[in-house]
mmCIF file of C-alpha atoms in Angstrom:
data_model
loop_
_atom_site.group_PDB
_atom_site.id
_atom_site.type_symbol
_atom_site.label_atom_id
_atom_site.label_comp_id
_atom_site.label_asym_id
_atom_site.label_seq_id
_atom_site.Cartn_x
_atom_site.Cartn_y
_atom_site.Cartn_z
ATOM 1 C CA MET A 1 84.148 103.424 -66.985
ATOM 2 C CA ASP A 2 81.501 105.833 -68.249
ATOM 3 C CA THR A 3 84.078 108.013 -70.007
ATOM 4 C CA GLU A 4 85.319 105.179 -72.216
ATOM 5 C CA ALA A 5 81.775 104.051 -73.007
ATOM 6 C CA VAL A 6 80.766 107.555 -74.088
ATOM 7 C CA ILE A 7 83.799 107.943 -76.347
ATOM 8 C CA GLU A 8 83.303 104.508 -77.912
ATOM 9 C CA SER A 9 79.726 105.394 -78.847
ATOM 10 C CA GLY A 10 80.735 108.761 -80.304
ATOM 11 C CA GLY A 11 81.122 107.448 -83.840
ATOM 12 C CA ALA A 12 77.398 106.709 -84.050
ATOM 13 C CA ILE A 13 76.423 110.331 -83.373
ATOM 14 C CA PRO A 14 75.331 112.172 -86.563
ATOM 15 C CA LEU A 15 77.637 114.918 -87.796
ATOM 16 C CA ARG A 16 75.201 117.759 -87.131
ATOM 17 C CA TYR A 17 75.272 116.935 -83.422
ATOM 18 C CA ARG A 18 78.996 116.226 -83.219
ATOM 19 C CA SER A 19 79.643 119.546 -84.941
ATOM 20 C CA SER A 20 77.646 121.257 -82.215
ATOM 21 C CA ALA A 21 79.981 119.753 -79.613
ATOM 22 C CA ASN A 22 82.932 120.895 -81.713
ATOM 23 C CA ARG A 23 81.648 124.476 -81.664
ATOM 24 C CA ILE A 24 81.525 124.305 -77.880
ATOM 25 C CA VAL A 25 85.180 123.381 -77.404
ATOM 26 C CA LYS A 26 86.245 126.024 -79.946
ATOM 27 C CA SER A 27 84.203 128.824 -78.371
ATOM 28 C CA ASP A 28 85.817 131.739 -76.539
ATOM 29 C CA ALA A 29 83.912 130.988 -73.331
ATOM 30 C CA PHE A 30 85.074 127.390 -73.209
ATOM 31 C CA TYR A 31 88.641 128.367 -74.097
ATOM 32 C CA ALA A 32 88.689 130.868 -71.238
ATOM 33 C CA TRP A 33 87.419 128.231 -68.805
ATOM 34 C CA ALA A 34 89.773 125.500 -70.035
ATOM 35 C CA THR A 35 92.935 127.608 -70.039
ATOM 36 C CA SER A 36 92.353 129.505 -66.806
ATOM 37 C CA ALA A 37 94.921 128.775 -64.122
ATOM 38 C CA ARG A 38 92.483 129.976 -61.479
ATOM 39 C CA SER A 39 89.201 128.647 -60.146
ATOM 40 C CA CYS A 40 86.272 129.276 -62.471
ATOM 41 C CA GLU A 41 82.859 127.996 -63.504
ATOM 42 C CA LEU A 42 80.965 127.419 -66.737
ATOM 43 C CA LEU A 43 77.484 126.193 -67.615
ATOM 44 C CA ILE A 44 76.911 124.969 -71.169
ATOM 45 C CA GLN A 45 73.274 125.173 -72.204
ATOM 46 C CA GLY A 46 71.901 123.410 -75.255
ATOM 47 C CA HIS A 47 68.882 124.093 -77.439
ATOM 48 C CA VAL A 48 65.673 123.981 -75.440
ATOM 49 C CA VAL A 49 63.688 122.855 -78.496
ATOM 50 C CA ALA A 50 66.322 120.359 -79.643
ATOM 51 C CA ASP A 51 66.368 118.108 -76.607
ATOM 52 C CA THR A 52 67.061 114.841 -78.417
ATOM 53 C CA GLU A 53 69.062 111.793 -77.441
ATOM 54 C CA GLN A 54 71.606 112.647 -80.130
ATOM 55 C CA ALA A 55 72.065 116.176 -78.796
ATOM 56 C CA ARG A 56 72.597 114.803 -75.301
ATOM 57 C CA ALA A 57 75.050 112.195 -76.584
ATOM 58 C CA ALA A 58 77.067 114.824 -78.455
ATOM 59 C CA MET A 59 77.417 117.013 -75.380
ATOM 60 C CA SER A 60 78.411 113.977 -73.309
ATOM 61 C CA LEU A 61 81.048 113.209 -75.933
ATOM 62 C CA ALA A 62 82.495 116.691 -75.397
ATOM 63 C CA SER A 63 82.599 116.097 -71.626
ATOM 64 C CA ALA A 64 84.269 112.712 -72.068
ATOM 65 C CA SER A 65 86.855 114.193 -74.423
ATOM 66 C CA ILE A 66 87.733 116.822 -71.828
ATOM 67 C CA MET A 67 88.295 114.142 -69.205
ATOM 68 C CA GLN A 68 90.331 111.988 -71.552
ATOM 69 C CA GLY A 69 92.559 114.943 -72.399
ATOM 70 C CA LEU A 70 93.279 115.683 -68.726
ATOM 71 C CA ARG A 71 94.032 112.143 -67.614
ATOM 72 C CA GLY A 72 97.631 111.511 -66.754
ATOM 73 C CA ARG A 73 98.568 115.180 -66.918
ATOM 74 C CA ALA A 74 100.555 116.464 -63.981
ATOM 75 C CA ARG A 75 98.810 118.899 -61.636
ATOM 76 C CA PHE A 76 95.302 118.015 -62.884
ATOM 77 C CA VAL A 77 92.612 116.081 -61.019
ATOM 78 C CA PRO A 78 89.821 115.291 -63.526
ATOM 79 C CA LEU A 79 86.513 114.294 -61.911
ATOM 80 C CA VAL A 80 83.346 113.586 -63.903
ATOM 81 C CA PHE A 81 79.817 112.305 -63.466
ATOM 82 C CA PHE A 82 77.553 111.461 -66.410
ATOM 83 C CA CYS A 83 74.038 111.993 -65.069
ATOM 84 C CA GLY A 84 72.411 110.622 -68.217
ATOM 85 C CA ARG A 85 73.991 107.226 -67.664
ATOM 86 C CA HIS A 86 72.522 106.959 -64.168
ATOM 87 C CA VAL A 87 68.788 107.550 -64.336
ATOM 88 C CA GLU A 88 67.276 104.095 -63.830
ATOM 89 C CA TYR A 89 65.446 103.408 -60.572
ATOM 90 C CA ASP A 90 67.491 100.275 -59.894
ATOM 91 C CA ASP A 91 70.796 102.123 -60.399
ATOM 92 C CA GLU A 92 72.498 102.799 -57.064
ATOM 93 C CA LEU A 93 74.428 105.702 -58.599
ATOM 94 C CA THR A 94 71.585 108.141 -59.194
ATOM 95 C CA GLY A 95 70.934 111.659 -57.944
ATOM 96 C CA GLY A 96 72.980 114.287 -56.168
ATOM 97 C CA SER A 97 74.313 111.894 -53.548
ATOM 98 C CA ALA A 98 75.735 109.665 -56.277
ATOM 99 C CA MET A 99 77.292 112.672 -58.018
ATOM 100 C CA ILE A 100 79.388 113.734 -55.045
ATOM 101 C CA ARG A 101 80.153 110.174 -53.884
ATOM 102 C CA SER A 102 81.394 109.255 -57.353
ATOM 103 C CA MET A 103 83.644 112.311 -57.504
ATOM 104 C CA MET A 104 84.869 111.532 -54.007
ATOM 105 C CA ALA A 105 85.813 108.004 -55.057
ATOM 106 C CA GLN A 106 87.647 109.318 -58.129
ATOM 107 C CA LEU A 107 89.546 111.833 -56.000
ATOM 108 C CA LEU A 108 90.570 109.151 -53.503
ATOM 109 C CA GLN A 109 91.682 106.789 -56.264
ATOM 110 C CA GLN A 110 93.786 109.429 -57.974
ATOM 111 C CA HIS A 111 95.542 111.087 -55.045
ATOM 112 C CA PHE A 112 94.860 109.396 -51.729
ATOM 113 C CA THR A 113 95.352 105.684 -52.411
ATOM 114 C CA ASN A 114 98.134 105.378 -49.826
ATOM 115 C CA ALA A 115 96.759 107.848 -47.300
ATOM 116 C CA THR A 116 95.524 106.997 -43.822
ATOM 117 C CA PHE A 117 92.983 109.156 -42.039
ATOM 118 C CA ARG A 118 92.077 109.698 -38.415
ATOM 119 C CA LYS A 119 88.397 109.333 -37.581
ATOM 120 C CA LYS A 120 88.363 112.830 -36.108
ATOM 121 C CA GLU A 121 89.375 114.263 -39.476
ATOM 122 C CA VAL A 122 87.129 112.436 -41.932
ATOM 123 C CA HIS A 123 84.174 110.073 -42.030
ATOM 124 C CA LEU A 124 84.972 107.475 -44.689
ATOM 125 C CA GLU A 125 81.818 105.534 -43.847
ATOM 126 C CA ALA A 126 79.854 108.456 -45.274
ATOM 127 C CA LEU A 127 80.800 107.258 -48.756
ATOM 128 C CA GLU A 128 78.315 104.435 -48.309
ATOM 129 C CA ASP A 129 75.675 106.695 -46.804
ATOM 130 C CA VAL A 130 73.313 109.187 -48.404
ATOM 131 C CA ASP A 131 74.197 112.138 -46.182
ATOM 132 C CA ILE A 132 75.228 114.644 -48.831
ATOM 133 C CA ASP A 133 76.398 117.286 -46.361
ATOM 134 C CA ILE A 134 78.890 114.914 -44.727
ATOM 135 C CA VAL A 135 80.230 113.698 -48.069
ATOM 136 C CA CYS A 136 80.562 117.278 -49.320
ATOM 137 C CA GLU A 137 82.417 118.222 -46.143
ATOM 138 C CA LEU A 138 84.811 115.323 -46.630
ATOM 139 C CA PHE A 139 85.288 116.179 -50.298
ATOM 140 C CA GLY A 140 86.149 119.763 -49.406
ATOM 141 C CA TRP A 141 88.584 118.573 -46.724
ATOM 142 C CA LEU A 142 90.405 116.389 -49.250
ATOM 143 C CA VAL A 143 90.594 119.185 -51.823
ATOM 144 C CA ARG A 144 92.137 121.474 -49.214
ATOM 145 C CA HIS A 145 94.817 118.864 -48.555
ATOM 146 C CA LEU A 146 95.903 118.626 -52.183
ATOM 147 C CA PRO A 147 99.156 120.342 -53.218
ATOM 148 C CA GLN A 148 98.626 124.040 -53.843
ATOM 149 C CA ASN A 149 99.635 123.792 -57.505
ATOM 150 C CA MET A 150 96.907 121.256 -58.355
ATOM 151 C CA THR A 151 93.805 121.975 -60.441
ATOM 152 C CA VAL A 152 90.636 120.040 -59.652
ATOM 153 C CA THR A 153 88.338 119.858 -62.686
ATOM 154 C CA CYS A 154 84.756 118.826 -61.915
ATOM 155 C CA VAL A 155 82.521 118.036 -64.903
ATOM 156 C CA LEU A 156 78.823 117.379 -64.318
ATOM 157 C CA ASP A 157 77.401 116.136 -67.596
ATOM 158 C CA ASP A 158 73.708 116.459 -68.507
ATOM 159 C CA VAL A 159 72.466 117.753 -65.160
ATOM 160 C CA SER A 160 69.065 118.339 -66.761
ATOM 161 C CA CYS A 161 68.435 114.602 -66.255
ATOM 162 C CA TYR A 162 68.011 115.322 -62.551
ATOM 163 C CA GLY A 163 65.721 118.299 -62.966
ATOM 164 C CA ASN A 164 62.728 116.508 -61.465
ATOM 165 C CA ARG A 165 61.033 116.273 -58.088
ATOM 166 C CA ARG A 166 62.965 113.170 -57.058
ATOM 167 C CA TYR A 167 66.500 114.425 -57.709
ATOM 168 C CA GLU A 168 66.464 118.197 -58.155
ATOM 169 C CA ALA A 169 66.978 119.294 -54.530
ATOM 170 C CA ASP A 170 70.028 117.082 -53.974
ATOM 171 C CA MET A 171 71.479 118.030 -57.347
ATOM 172 C CA TRP A 172 71.211 121.715 -56.436
ATOM 173 C CA ARG A 173 72.985 121.103 -53.115
ATOM 174 C CA VAL A 174 75.920 119.418 -54.824
ATOM 175 C CA ILE A 175 76.267 122.014 -57.584
ATOM 176 C CA GLU A 176 76.053 124.860 -55.069
ATOM 177 C CA PHE A 177 78.710 123.173 -52.941
ATOM 178 C CA LEU A 178 81.118 122.720 -55.869
ATOM 179 C CA LEU A 179 80.545 126.291 -57.026
ATOM 180 C CA GLY A 180 81.242 127.399 -53.465
ATOM 181 C CA LEU A 181 84.650 125.728 -53.651
ATOM 182 C CA ALA A 182 85.342 127.408 -56.990
ATOM 183 C CA ARG A 183 84.452 130.800 -55.499
ATOM 184 C CA ASP A 184 86.465 130.312 -52.301
ATOM 185 C CA GLU A 185 89.471 132.598 -52.738
ATOM 186 C CA SER A 186 91.174 131.090 -49.683
ATOM 187 C CA LEU A 187 91.377 127.652 -51.312
ATOM 188 C CA PRO A 188 94.936 126.993 -52.587
ATOM 189 C CA PRO A 189 94.161 124.393 -55.311
ATOM 190 C CA ALA A 190 92.218 125.753 -58.269
ATOM 191 C CA VAL A 191 88.716 124.279 -58.599
ATOM 192 C CA LYS A 192 87.102 124.463 -62.034
ATOM 193 C CA VAL A 193 83.449 123.475 -62.392
ATOM 194 C CA LEU A 194 81.784 122.667 -65.710
ATOM 195 C CA ALA A 195 78.129 121.639 -65.977
ATOM 196 C CA THR A 196 76.340 120.756 -69.198
ATOM 197 C CA CYS A 197 72.614 121.048 -69.718
ATOM 198 C CA PRO A 198 71.523 119.901 -73.197
ATOM 199 C CA ALA A 199 67.882 120.702 -72.449
ATOM 200 C CA GLY A 200 68.677 124.304 -71.528
ATOM 201 C CA THR A 201 67.049 124.071 -68.095
ATOM 202 C CA VAL A 202 66.646 127.584 -66.696
ATOM 203 C CA TYR A 203 66.752 126.518 -63.046
ATOM 204 C CA VAL A 204 70.396 125.412 -63.167
ATOM 205 C CA HIS A 205 71.167 128.696 -64.904
ATOM 206 C CA LYS A 206 70.342 130.563 -61.686
ATOM 207 C CA LEU A 207 73.159 128.893 -59.735
ATOM 208 C CA PHE A 208 75.932 130.261 -61.943
ATOM 209 C CA LYS A 209 77.370 133.759 -62.088
ATOM 210 C CA GLN A 210 75.184 136.119 -64.060
ATOM 211 C CA ASP A 211 77.976 138.374 -65.332
ATOM 212 C CA GLY A 212 78.046 136.771 -68.786
ATOM 213 C CA SER A 213 81.306 134.873 -68.276
ATOM 214 C CA ALA A 214 79.913 131.686 -66.741
ATOM 215 C CA ILE A 215 77.131 130.676 -69.141
ATOM 216 C CA LEU A 216 77.599 129.452 -72.704
ATOM 217 C CA SER A 217 74.538 128.993 -74.904
ATOM 218 C CA VAL A 218 75.038 126.532 -77.755
ATOM 219 C CA GLU A 219 72.127 128.146 -79.543
ATOM 220 C CA GLY A 220 74.101 131.369 -79.850
ATOM 221 C CA LEU A 221 77.201 129.797 -81.392
ATOM 222 C CA PRO A 222 77.559 130.384 -85.152
ATOM 223 C CA PRO A 223 78.321 127.345 -87.351
ATOM 224 C CA MET A 224 81.849 127.056 -88.711
ATOM 225 C CA GLY A 225 82.498 127.295 -92.437
ATOM 226 C CA GLU A 226 83.650 123.731 -93.086
ATOM 227 C CA GLU A 227 80.804 122.446 -90.957
ATOM 228 C CA LEU A 228 78.152 123.956 -93.235
ATOM 229 C CA GLY A 229 79.460 122.061 -96.238
ATOM 230 C CA MET A 230 79.564 118.747 -94.391
ATOM 231 C CA LEU A 231 76.022 119.207 -93.110
ATOM 232 C CA LYS A 232 74.752 119.731 -96.661
ATOM 233 C CA VAL A 233 76.341 116.445 -97.679
ATOM 234 C CA GLU A 234 74.805 114.662 -94.701
ATOM 235 C CA ASP A 235 71.349 116.027 -95.564
ATOM 236 C CA GLU A 236 71.638 114.561 -99.050
ATOM 237 C CA LEU A 237 72.563 111.075 -97.853
#
C-alpha cells in the first residue's frame, strides 16, 4: 500500500521539511477541517519556490499520517490517492481516471465487500474502463448509500504532479466532482476533501472556495519555537 510506503520512508526526510508538515497539522485551518462533523474542503499549498522532492515527501507524509489515524475508526471512510507515486508512463494507475478508480476500489473494500448490485443501479465494469463520468456517478451512488452518520474523507496528495497537458483536464474533473459532493447539502454522509499541492499550483487554487476558509498556504505559517532550535542544530551538522 502507498500509505505504508510513505510512512516507512518518512524517517529519511530532513527535519526542516518534516517540521513544515508538522506546522500544517497544527494549523487552525487544518484543525477546523479535521474536526468538522460536516462536509468541508481544504487545499494545502506549499512554497512555489521550494518545490523539491523533500518538500513533496514531507507533505505526502502528512497525508499518510492522516489516513493512518483514521483507519479502523468507526464512522470514518478514509480514501487516499498519492499522485506522486503514480507518474510513470507504464503505470496503469496514473491521471484523474486512476484517482477516482482507486478511491472507488478503497470504498468498495471498506464498506461494500458483501454487497450485491443490480446492473440497472451501477456499472461495475466501469472500474476497468477510463470513462471518468461513469466511475464518478457510481462513486457518488455508493456514497449516498452509506449510513447517514458516516464521514467520507478523500485525500488527494500532490495533485500538482498532474498539472500538465496529459493529465490536467481529467484531474480537474475528478476534483470538481469530489468538491461537488462536499458542497451537496442534500447528501447525508459528510464528505471531506483535502488536496495537497507542494508546488503551489495556482490553477488548482481556483477550484476551491475563495472565502479564506478552504485554502492553507504553508508559506504563511510561522515556525514553532522548538522547531527553530532544532533547525539550527541541523544546519550545523
